[in-house]
Amino acid sequence: MKTVLVTGGAGFIGSHTCINLIENNYRLIVVDSNINSSPKSIERIRQLFKNKSIDLSDLLNFFHGDIRDKNFLNQIFANAKKDKSPIEAVLHFAGLKSVEDSFKDPMLYWENNVVGSLTLFEVMQSFNCNTVVFSSSATVYGITSQKSVDESSVINPNNPYGQTKAAVENLLEGIFKSYSDKWRIANLRYFNPIGAHESGLIGEDPNDKPNNLFPIICRVAGGTYKNLKIFGRDWPTIDGTGVRDYIHVMDLADSHRCALDFLLNNQPQFLNLNIGTGKGTSVLELIQIFSDVNECDISYEFCERRPGDLPVVIANNRKAIELLNWCPKKNLYDMCLDGWNWQKLNPNGYK
Ligand code: NAD
Ligand code: UDP
C-alpha cells in the first residue's frame, strides 16, 4: 500500500479526493492549516467509512500545520520514513482560492500559494519524493476566441490568484527540466467543481462568504440569501448569462487518483491537463436545472457584469480522457442534487 501526502486535504476538493484515494487503496497523510476549512471534514470521512465498518486509524492521519513551515513538513516526511511507509507522492491542494481576495491582498496570495509550494517541493526533493499532482486552475488561461480551451492555449491569467497558479506551474516545469529523470508532475487545471459527496456528509464549507455561483444558489435555496445577483445579461452567450464548464467534485476527485496512478506507473514526465466535462452551462440554465431537480425556486436579479469575468469558459478535456483512463460520469442533475443534499443536511456547514 502506497502512502501519499495530501496538502489542503480538509478542504472542499481535497476531502472528496481523500475518499476516492482510500477507496483505491492508498494510505493518506493529510496536512492542512484549516485557514479555509474545518478539521471536522476529516472526522466526517472517518464516519463515512465507519458506517461501512472500515476503521481508518492507520489509513488516514491528519496533521494541523502550514506548508510554509519547513520544519513542520520535514517532520511529516521524516516520521513517515521512520515508520517504514515513506511518502511516495503528494497531492497538492493547499492554497488560497478567491480571485476577489487576491486583488485585495496579492502579496498574501503569492506568499501562501507560491512560497508555500516552493517550500513543499524543496522538502519533497530532500526526501527523494518526486511525484506531485498540483491543483491548478482554468484561470491560468488568457482570453481566447476558441470555443473550448485546450492545454496549448495561451497562459495569461488576469488576476493575482491565477498568476500564482501559473507561477507554480512554471516552477514545476523548471524543476522537471532540471531533473527530468526523476520528477513526475501533473498540473490539473480544474474548471468549475460543484456538488458534494452523495452521502451528504462532506461538501463545500468555506470559512468566509462564498463568491462562486453554486454555493450562492444553495444559500438562496436554503433561505440564507434573499436572491442571487446575476452578473450581466448581455454576454454573447445562449441567453446572455455567463457560461462555465461545471464538473461534479467526485469526478474531479477521481481525476486525481487517475493522474496519480498514471504518474506512478509511467516514466518521469510533466503534464498539463484540463479537468472539465467539455460542456458549457449558462447561469440561467444552472438555476433551471437546480430548481427542477430540487423542486425549489431560486429568485434572482440581474446586475452589472463582474470585473474580470469572461463570457464562456469550457474545457477541451480530450487529453485527460485519452491519457488517464478517466471520464466524468456525473451530470448536472447529480451535481445539483448532491450539492443541495449537502446544504440541506448541513445548513451551517461543519459548524
Ligand atoms: P479549499 O479552500 O476548500 O481547500 C484548500 C485547503 O488548503 C483548505 O483546507 C485550506 O485550509 C488549506 N490551506 C490553504 N493554505 C494552506 C497552507 N499554507 N498550508 C496548509 N493548508 C493550507 O479549496 P478547494 O476548492 O478545495 O481548492 C483546492 C485547490 O484547488 C486550491 O489550491 C484551489 O486554488 C484549487 N482550485 C479550486 C477551484 C474551485 O473552484 N474550487 C478551481 C480551480 C483550482
Ligand atoms: N455568477 C453570478 N453571480 C454570482 C456568482 C457568479 O452571476 O453571485 C456568474 C459569473 O459571472 C459566471 C458564473 O456565474 O458567469 C460562474 O461564476 P463562478 O464565480 O462560480 O466561477 P468562475 O467565474 O470563477 O469560473
mmCIF file of C-alpha atoms in Angstrom, residues 71-344:
data_model
loop_
_atom_site.group_PDB
_atom_site.id
_atom_site.type_symbol
_atom_site.label_atom_id
_atom_site.label_comp_id
_atom_site.label_asym_id
_atom_site.label_seq_id
_atom_site.Cartn_x
_atom_site.Cartn_y
_atom_site.Cartn_z
ATOM 1 C CA ASN A 71 10.241 22.245 9.911
ATOM 2 C CA PHE A 72 6.676 21.003 10.069
ATOM 3 C CA LEU A 73 6.896 19.443 6.598
ATOM 4 C CA ASN A 74 10.329 17.948 7.309
ATOM 5 C CA GLN A 75 8.874 16.297 10.396
ATOM 6 C CA ILE A 76 5.965 14.853 8.432
ATOM 7 C CA PHE A 77 8.253 13.312 5.795
ATOM 8 C CA ALA A 78 10.817 12.138 8.393
ATOM 9 C CA ASN A 79 8.189 10.440 10.576
ATOM 10 C CA ALA A 80 6.664 8.636 7.609
ATOM 11 C CA LYS A 81 10.122 7.386 6.626
ATOM 12 C CA LYS A 82 10.824 6.271 10.195
ATOM 13 C CA ASP A 83 7.506 4.392 10.233
ATOM 14 C CA LYS A 84 8.658 2.481 7.125
ATOM 15 C CA SER A 85 5.931 4.000 4.990
ATOM 16 C CA PRO A 86 7.716 6.849 3.195
ATOM 17 C CA ILE A 87 5.653 9.377 1.306
ATOM 18 C CA GLU A 88 5.750 8.317 -2.339
ATOM 19 C CA ALA A 89 3.736 11.152 -3.854
ATOM 20 C CA VAL A 90 1.979 14.400 -2.994
ATOM 21 C CA LEU A 91 -1.447 15.684 -3.970
ATOM 22 C CA HIS A 92 -1.030 19.396 -3.509
ATOM 23 C CA PHE A 93 -4.359 21.166 -2.891
ATOM 24 C CA ALA A 94 -3.265 23.649 -0.212
ATOM 25 C CA GLY A 95 -3.772 27.195 -1.403
ATOM 26 C CA LEU A 96 -5.949 30.270 -1.206
ATOM 27 C CA LYS A 97 -8.533 30.428 -3.985
ATOM 28 C CA SER A 98 -10.528 33.640 -4.059
ATOM 29 C CA VAL A 99 -9.984 35.815 -7.132
ATOM 30 C CA GLU A 100 -11.572 38.768 -5.324
ATOM 31 C CA ASP A 101 -9.358 38.441 -2.222
ATOM 32 C CA SER A 102 -6.271 38.040 -4.399
ATOM 33 C CA PHE A 103 -6.846 41.553 -5.760
ATOM 34 C CA LYS A 104 -7.176 42.866 -2.189
ATOM 35 C CA ASP A 105 -4.024 41.158 -0.911
ATOM 36 C CA PRO A 106 -1.827 39.891 -3.761
ATOM 37 C CA MET A 107 1.220 39.514 -1.516
ATOM 38 C CA LEU A 108 -0.619 37.095 0.766
ATOM 39 C CA TYR A 109 -1.602 35.044 -2.286
ATOM 40 C CA TRP A 110 1.954 34.932 -3.644
ATOM 41 C CA GLU A 111 3.347 34.075 -0.224
ATOM 42 C CA ASN A 112 0.843 31.371 0.579
ATOM 43 C CA ASN A 113 0.428 29.785 -2.849
ATOM 44 C CA VAL A 114 3.873 30.218 -4.368
ATOM 45 C CA VAL A 115 6.249 30.295 -1.388
ATOM 46 C CA GLY A 116 4.177 27.516 0.228
ATOM 47 C CA SER A 117 4.520 25.371 -2.900
ATOM 48 C CA LEU A 118 8.243 26.082 -3.211
ATOM 49 C CA THR A 119 8.771 25.028 0.422
ATOM 50 C CA LEU A 120 6.836 21.827 -0.209
ATOM 51 C CA PHE A 121 8.818 20.966 -3.371
ATOM 52 C CA GLU A 122 12.126 21.610 -1.565
ATOM 53 C CA VAL A 123 11.168 19.201 1.210
ATOM 54 C CA MET A 124 9.915 16.640 -1.316
ATOM 55 C CA GLN A 125 13.224 16.824 -3.188
ATOM 56 C CA SER A 126 15.236 16.370 0.001
ATOM 57 C CA PHE A 127 13.286 13.186 0.781
ATOM 58 C CA ASN A 128 13.564 11.944 -2.786
ATOM 59 C CA CYS A 129 9.802 12.182 -3.246
ATOM 60 C CA ASN A 130 9.366 13.388 -6.824
ATOM 61 C CA THR A 131 5.758 12.778 -7.769
ATOM 62 C CA VAL A 132 3.205 15.557 -7.467
ATOM 63 C CA VAL A 133 -0.320 16.264 -8.664
ATOM 64 C CA PHE A 134 -0.875 20.019 -8.413
ATOM 65 C CA SER A 135 -4.247 21.817 -8.182
ATOM 66 C CA SER A 136 -4.067 24.352 -10.961
ATOM 67 C CA SER A 137 -6.967 26.216 -12.488
ATOM 68 C CA ALA A 138 -8.630 27.203 -15.743
ATOM 69 C CA THR A 139 -7.950 30.746 -14.510
ATOM 70 C CA VAL A 140 -4.409 30.407 -15.892
ATOM 71 C CA TYR A 141 -5.718 30.796 -19.438
ATOM 72 C CA GLY A 142 -5.954 34.174 -21.112
ATOM 73 C CA ILE A 143 -8.921 35.399 -23.113
ATOM 74 C CA THR A 144 -9.404 33.250 -26.191
ATOM 75 C CA SER A 145 -11.798 33.122 -29.121
ATOM 76 C CA GLN A 146 -11.640 29.296 -29.143
ATOM 77 C CA LYS A 147 -14.918 27.531 -28.346
ATOM 78 C CA SER A 148 -13.147 25.497 -25.700
ATOM 79 C CA VAL A 149 -9.615 25.824 -24.372
ATOM 80 C CA ASP A 150 -7.047 23.108 -24.787
ATOM 81 C CA GLU A 151 -3.806 22.813 -22.866
ATOM 82 C CA SER A 152 -1.803 24.654 -25.546
ATOM 83 C CA SER A 153 -3.957 27.784 -25.248
ATOM 84 C CA VAL A 154 -2.182 30.958 -24.190
ATOM 85 C CA ILE A 155 -1.413 31.236 -20.477
ATOM 86 C CA ASN A 156 -2.215 34.789 -19.419
ATOM 87 C CA PRO A 157 -4.149 34.977 -16.137
ATOM 88 C CA ASN A 158 -5.918 38.280 -15.500
ATOM 89 C CA ASN A 159 -5.898 38.159 -11.690
ATOM 90 C CA PRO A 160 -3.290 37.603 -8.936
ATOM 91 C CA TYR A 161 -4.810 34.250 -7.900
ATOM 92 C CA GLY A 162 -4.434 32.876 -11.436
ATOM 93 C CA GLN A 163 -0.943 34.353 -11.623
ATOM 94 C CA THR A 164 0.105 32.370 -8.545
ATOM 95 C CA LYS A 165 -1.201 29.170 -10.181
ATOM 96 C CA ALA A 166 0.684 29.923 -13.405
ATOM 97 C CA ALA A 167 3.820 30.671 -11.352
ATOM 98 C CA VAL A 168 3.665 27.294 -9.580
ATOM 99 C CA GLU A 169 3.136 25.562 -12.941
ATOM 100 C CA ASN A 170 6.240 27.388 -14.233
ATOM 101 C CA LEU A 171 8.213 26.421 -11.165
ATOM 102 C CA LEU A 172 7.261 22.774 -11.648
ATOM 103 C CA GLU A 173 8.201 22.941 -15.333
ATOM 104 C CA GLY A 174 11.598 24.330 -14.335
ATOM 105 C CA ILE A 175 12.073 21.567 -11.765
ATOM 106 C CA PHE A 176 11.182 18.977 -14.394
ATOM 107 C CA LYS A 177 13.603 20.436 -16.948
ATOM 108 C CA SER A 178 16.465 20.152 -14.462
ATOM 109 C CA TYR A 179 15.563 16.730 -13.042
ATOM 110 C CA SER A 180 13.673 15.106 -15.911
ATOM 111 C CA ASP A 181 14.931 11.643 -14.984
ATOM 112 C CA LYS A 182 13.194 11.866 -11.601
ATOM 113 C CA TRP A 183 10.133 14.079 -11.361
ATOM 114 C CA ARG A 184 6.628 13.027 -12.260
ATOM 115 C CA ILE A 185 4.357 16.059 -12.382
ATOM 116 C CA ALA A 186 0.728 16.677 -13.340
ATOM 117 C CA ASN A 187 -0.815 20.132 -13.247
ATOM 118 C CA LEU A 188 -4.558 19.582 -13.220
ATOM 119 C CA ARG A 189 -6.335 22.680 -14.496
ATOM 120 C CA TYR A 190 -9.767 22.481 -12.917
ATOM 121 C CA PHE A 191 -12.792 24.107 -14.472
ATOM 122 C CA ASN A 192 -15.811 24.630 -12.145
ATOM 123 C CA PRO A 193 -16.193 21.931 -9.470
ATOM 124 C CA ILE A 194 -19.600 21.788 -7.770
ATOM 125 C CA GLY A 195 -21.763 19.200 -5.981
ATOM 126 C CA ALA A 196 -20.805 17.107 -2.981
ATOM 127 C CA HIS A 197 -20.310 13.505 -1.899
ATOM 128 C CA GLU A 198 -23.588 11.623 -2.331
ATOM 129 C CA SER A 199 -23.696 10.750 1.394
ATOM 130 C CA GLY A 200 -24.236 14.427 2.294
ATOM 131 C CA LEU A 201 -21.523 14.015 4.938
ATOM 132 C CA ILE A 202 -18.926 16.199 3.256
ATOM 133 C CA GLY A 203 -19.219 19.199 0.981
ATOM 134 C CA GLU A 204 -18.069 22.754 0.393
ATOM 135 C CA ASP A 205 -17.836 24.861 3.573
ATOM 136 C CA PRO A 206 -15.715 27.977 3.099
ATOM 137 C CA ASN A 207 -14.841 29.916 6.260
ATOM 138 C CA ASP A 208 -15.740 33.158 4.512
ATOM 139 C CA LYS A 209 -18.799 34.067 2.467
ATOM 140 C CA PRO A 210 -18.730 32.266 -0.877
ATOM 141 C CA ASN A 211 -18.104 34.102 -4.173
ATOM 142 C CA ASN A 212 -18.869 31.276 -6.566
ATOM 143 C CA LEU A 213 -22.204 30.716 -8.215
ATOM 144 C CA PHE A 214 -23.158 27.252 -6.951
ATOM 145 C CA PRO A 215 -22.723 27.764 -3.180
ATOM 146 C CA ILE A 216 -24.645 31.029 -3.543
ATOM 147 C CA ILE A 217 -27.506 29.244 -5.336
ATOM 148 C CA CYS A 218 -27.565 26.734 -2.434
ATOM 149 C CA ARG A 219 -27.747 29.569 0.091
ATOM 150 C CA VAL A 220 -30.631 31.183 -1.790
ATOM 151 C CA ALA A 221 -32.411 27.815 -1.861
ATOM 152 C CA GLY A 222 -31.821 27.455 1.885
ATOM 153 C CA GLY A 223 -33.072 30.958 2.652
ATOM 154 C CA THR A 224 -29.734 32.355 3.950
ATOM 155 C CA TYR A 225 -29.606 34.764 0.989
ATOM 156 C CA LYS A 226 -32.667 36.549 -0.394
ATOM 157 C CA ASN A 227 -31.680 36.241 -4.025
ATOM 158 C CA LEU A 228 -28.908 35.611 -6.490
ATOM 159 C CA LYS A 229 -27.311 38.530 -8.267
ATOM 160 C CA ILE A 230 -26.583 37.515 -11.842
ATOM 161 C CA PHE A 231 -23.547 39.340 -13.161
ATOM 162 C CA GLY A 232 -24.606 40.517 -16.615
ATOM 163 C CA ARG A 233 -27.403 39.607 -19.031
ATOM 164 C CA ASP A 234 -25.788 40.817 -22.244
ATOM 165 C CA TRP A 235 -22.883 38.393 -22.684
ATOM 166 C CA PRO A 236 -22.563 36.887 -26.174
ATOM 167 C CA THR A 237 -23.987 33.536 -24.995
ATOM 168 C CA ILE A 238 -27.128 31.458 -25.464
ATOM 169 C CA ASP A 239 -29.199 33.576 -23.028
ATOM 170 C CA GLY A 240 -26.883 36.490 -22.203
ATOM 171 C CA THR A 241 -25.530 34.984 -18.947
ATOM 172 C CA GLY A 242 -22.039 33.575 -18.372
ATOM 173 C CA VAL A 243 -21.267 30.023 -19.485
ATOM 174 C CA ARG A 244 -18.993 27.701 -17.498
ATOM 175 C CA ASP A 245 -17.939 24.054 -17.504
ATOM 176 C CA TYR A 246 -19.301 22.591 -14.242
ATOM 177 C CA ILE A 247 -17.874 19.273 -13.069
ATOM 178 C CA HIS A 248 -19.028 17.082 -10.175
ATOM 179 C CA VAL A 249 -16.451 17.215 -7.383
ATOM 180 C CA MET A 250 -16.388 13.385 -7.224
ATOM 181 C CA ASP A 251 -15.435 13.229 -10.921
ATOM 182 C CA LEU A 252 -12.742 15.800 -10.238
ATOM 183 C CA ALA A 253 -11.598 13.728 -7.240
ATOM 184 C CA ASP A 254 -11.364 10.658 -9.481
ATOM 185 C CA SER A 255 -9.171 12.534 -11.960
ATOM 186 C CA HIS A 256 -6.586 12.938 -9.179
ATOM 187 C CA ARG A 257 -6.478 9.238 -8.445
ATOM 188 C CA CYS A 258 -6.183 8.502 -12.183
ATOM 189 C CA ALA A 259 -3.411 11.104 -12.590
ATOM 190 C CA LEU A 260 -1.577 9.684 -9.581
ATOM 191 C CA ASP A 261 -1.829 6.099 -10.866
ATOM 192 C CA PHE A 262 -0.691 7.258 -14.295
ATOM 193 C CA LEU A 263 2.345 9.115 -12.964
ATOM 194 C CA LEU A 264 3.410 6.283 -10.657
ATOM 195 C CA ASN A 265 3.108 3.685 -13.423
ATOM 196 C CA ASN A 266 4.926 5.601 -16.159
ATOM 197 C CA GLN A 267 8.246 7.241 -16.904
ATOM 198 C CA PRO A 268 9.026 10.608 -15.286
ATOM 199 C CA GLN A 269 7.104 13.284 -17.120
ATOM 200 C CA PHE A 270 5.472 16.701 -16.952
ATOM 201 C CA LEU A 271 1.786 17.055 -17.804
ATOM 202 C CA ASN A 272 -0.742 19.872 -18.048
ATOM 203 C CA LEU A 273 -4.295 18.544 -18.117
ATOM 204 C CA ASN A 274 -7.683 20.240 -18.334
ATOM 205 C CA ILE A 275 -10.205 18.689 -15.960
ATOM 206 C CA GLY A 276 -13.732 19.554 -17.014
ATOM 207 C CA THR A 277 -16.666 17.914 -18.767
ATOM 208 C CA GLY A 278 -16.302 19.774 -22.064
ATOM 209 C CA LYS A 279 -19.888 21.032 -21.770
ATOM 210 C CA GLY A 280 -20.968 24.609 -21.167
ATOM 211 C CA THR A 281 -23.908 25.710 -18.986
ATOM 212 C CA SER A 282 -25.201 29.261 -18.541
ATOM 213 C CA VAL A 283 -26.156 30.783 -15.189
ATOM 214 C CA LEU A 284 -29.849 30.664 -16.125
ATOM 215 C CA GLU A 285 -29.580 27.047 -17.282
ATOM 216 C CA LEU A 286 -27.944 26.045 -13.998
ATOM 217 C CA ILE A 287 -30.673 27.801 -11.999
ATOM 218 C CA GLN A 288 -33.322 25.996 -14.067
ATOM 219 C CA ILE A 289 -31.788 22.556 -13.546
ATOM 220 C CA PHE A 290 -31.260 23.216 -9.826
ATOM 221 C CA SER A 291 -34.896 24.319 -9.429
ATOM 222 C CA ASP A 292 -36.250 21.341 -11.403
ATOM 223 C CA VAL A 293 -34.235 18.637 -9.690
ATOM 224 C CA ASN A 294 -34.667 20.020 -6.177
ATOM 225 C CA GLU A 295 -38.194 21.368 -6.642
ATOM 226 C CA CYS A 296 -37.451 24.830 -5.328
ATOM 227 C CA ASP A 297 -37.432 28.406 -6.587
ATOM 228 C CA ILE A 298 -34.254 30.417 -6.916
ATOM 229 C CA SER A 299 -35.056 34.126 -7.040
ATOM 230 C CA TYR A 300 -32.575 36.290 -8.864
ATOM 231 C CA GLU A 301 -31.983 39.759 -10.211
ATOM 232 C CA PHE A 302 -29.685 40.957 -12.948
ATOM 233 C CA CYS A 303 -26.881 43.371 -12.169
ATOM 234 C CA GLU A 304 -23.669 44.695 -13.682
ATOM 235 C CA ARG A 305 -21.024 42.388 -15.100
ATOM 236 C CA ARG A 306 -18.381 41.343 -12.572
ATOM 237 C CA PRO A 307 -14.979 42.910 -13.355
ATOM 238 C CA GLY A 308 -12.604 40.430 -14.995
ATOM 239 C CA ASP A 309 -15.374 37.939 -15.886
ATOM 240 C CA LEU A 310 -15.289 36.022 -19.169
ATOM 241 C CA PRO A 311 -18.387 35.105 -21.203
ATOM 242 C CA VAL A 312 -17.542 31.443 -21.837
ATOM 243 C CA VAL A 313 -15.009 29.075 -20.256
ATOM 244 C CA ILE A 314 -15.223 25.448 -21.406
ATOM 245 C CA ALA A 315 -12.571 22.732 -21.240
ATOM 246 C CA ASN A 316 -11.288 20.716 -24.109
ATOM 247 C CA ASN A 317 -10.818 17.616 -21.927
ATOM 248 C CA ARG A 318 -9.666 15.173 -24.613
ATOM 249 C CA LYS A 319 -6.095 14.880 -23.368
ATOM 250 C CA ALA A 320 -7.105 13.866 -19.813
ATOM 251 C CA ILE A 321 -9.650 11.360 -21.126
ATOM 252 C CA GLU A 322 -7.207 9.755 -23.565
ATOM 253 C CA LEU A 323 -4.218 9.655 -21.239
ATOM 254 C CA LEU A 324 -5.641 8.938 -17.797
ATOM 255 C CA ASN A 325 -8.332 6.346 -18.444
ATOM 256 C CA TRP A 326 -10.639 8.847 -16.746
ATOM 257 C CA CYS A 327 -14.015 10.155 -17.783
ATOM 258 C CA PRO A 328 -16.510 12.373 -15.955
ATOM 259 C CA LYS A 329 -19.570 10.243 -15.155
ATOM 260 C CA LYS A 330 -21.968 12.584 -13.368
ATOM 261 C CA ASN A 331 -24.284 15.117 -14.988
ATOM 262 C CA LEU A 332 -25.708 18.462 -13.896
ATOM 263 C CA TYR A 333 -28.682 16.771 -12.219
ATOM 264 C CA ASP A 334 -26.311 14.783 -9.987
ATOM 265 C CA MET A 335 -24.316 17.935 -9.227
ATOM 266 C CA CYS A 336 -27.435 19.905 -8.235
ATOM 267 C CA LEU A 337 -28.949 17.017 -6.281
ATOM 268 C CA ASP A 338 -25.808 16.167 -4.308
ATOM 269 C CA GLY A 339 -24.836 19.795 -3.713
ATOM 270 C CA TRP A 340 -28.268 20.653 -2.343
ATOM 271 C CA ASN A 341 -28.401 17.451 -0.285
ATOM 272 C CA TRP A 342 -25.172 18.511 1.498
ATOM 273 C CA GLN A 343 -26.513 22.035 2.066
ATOM 274 C CA LYS A 344 -29.880 20.778 3.354
#
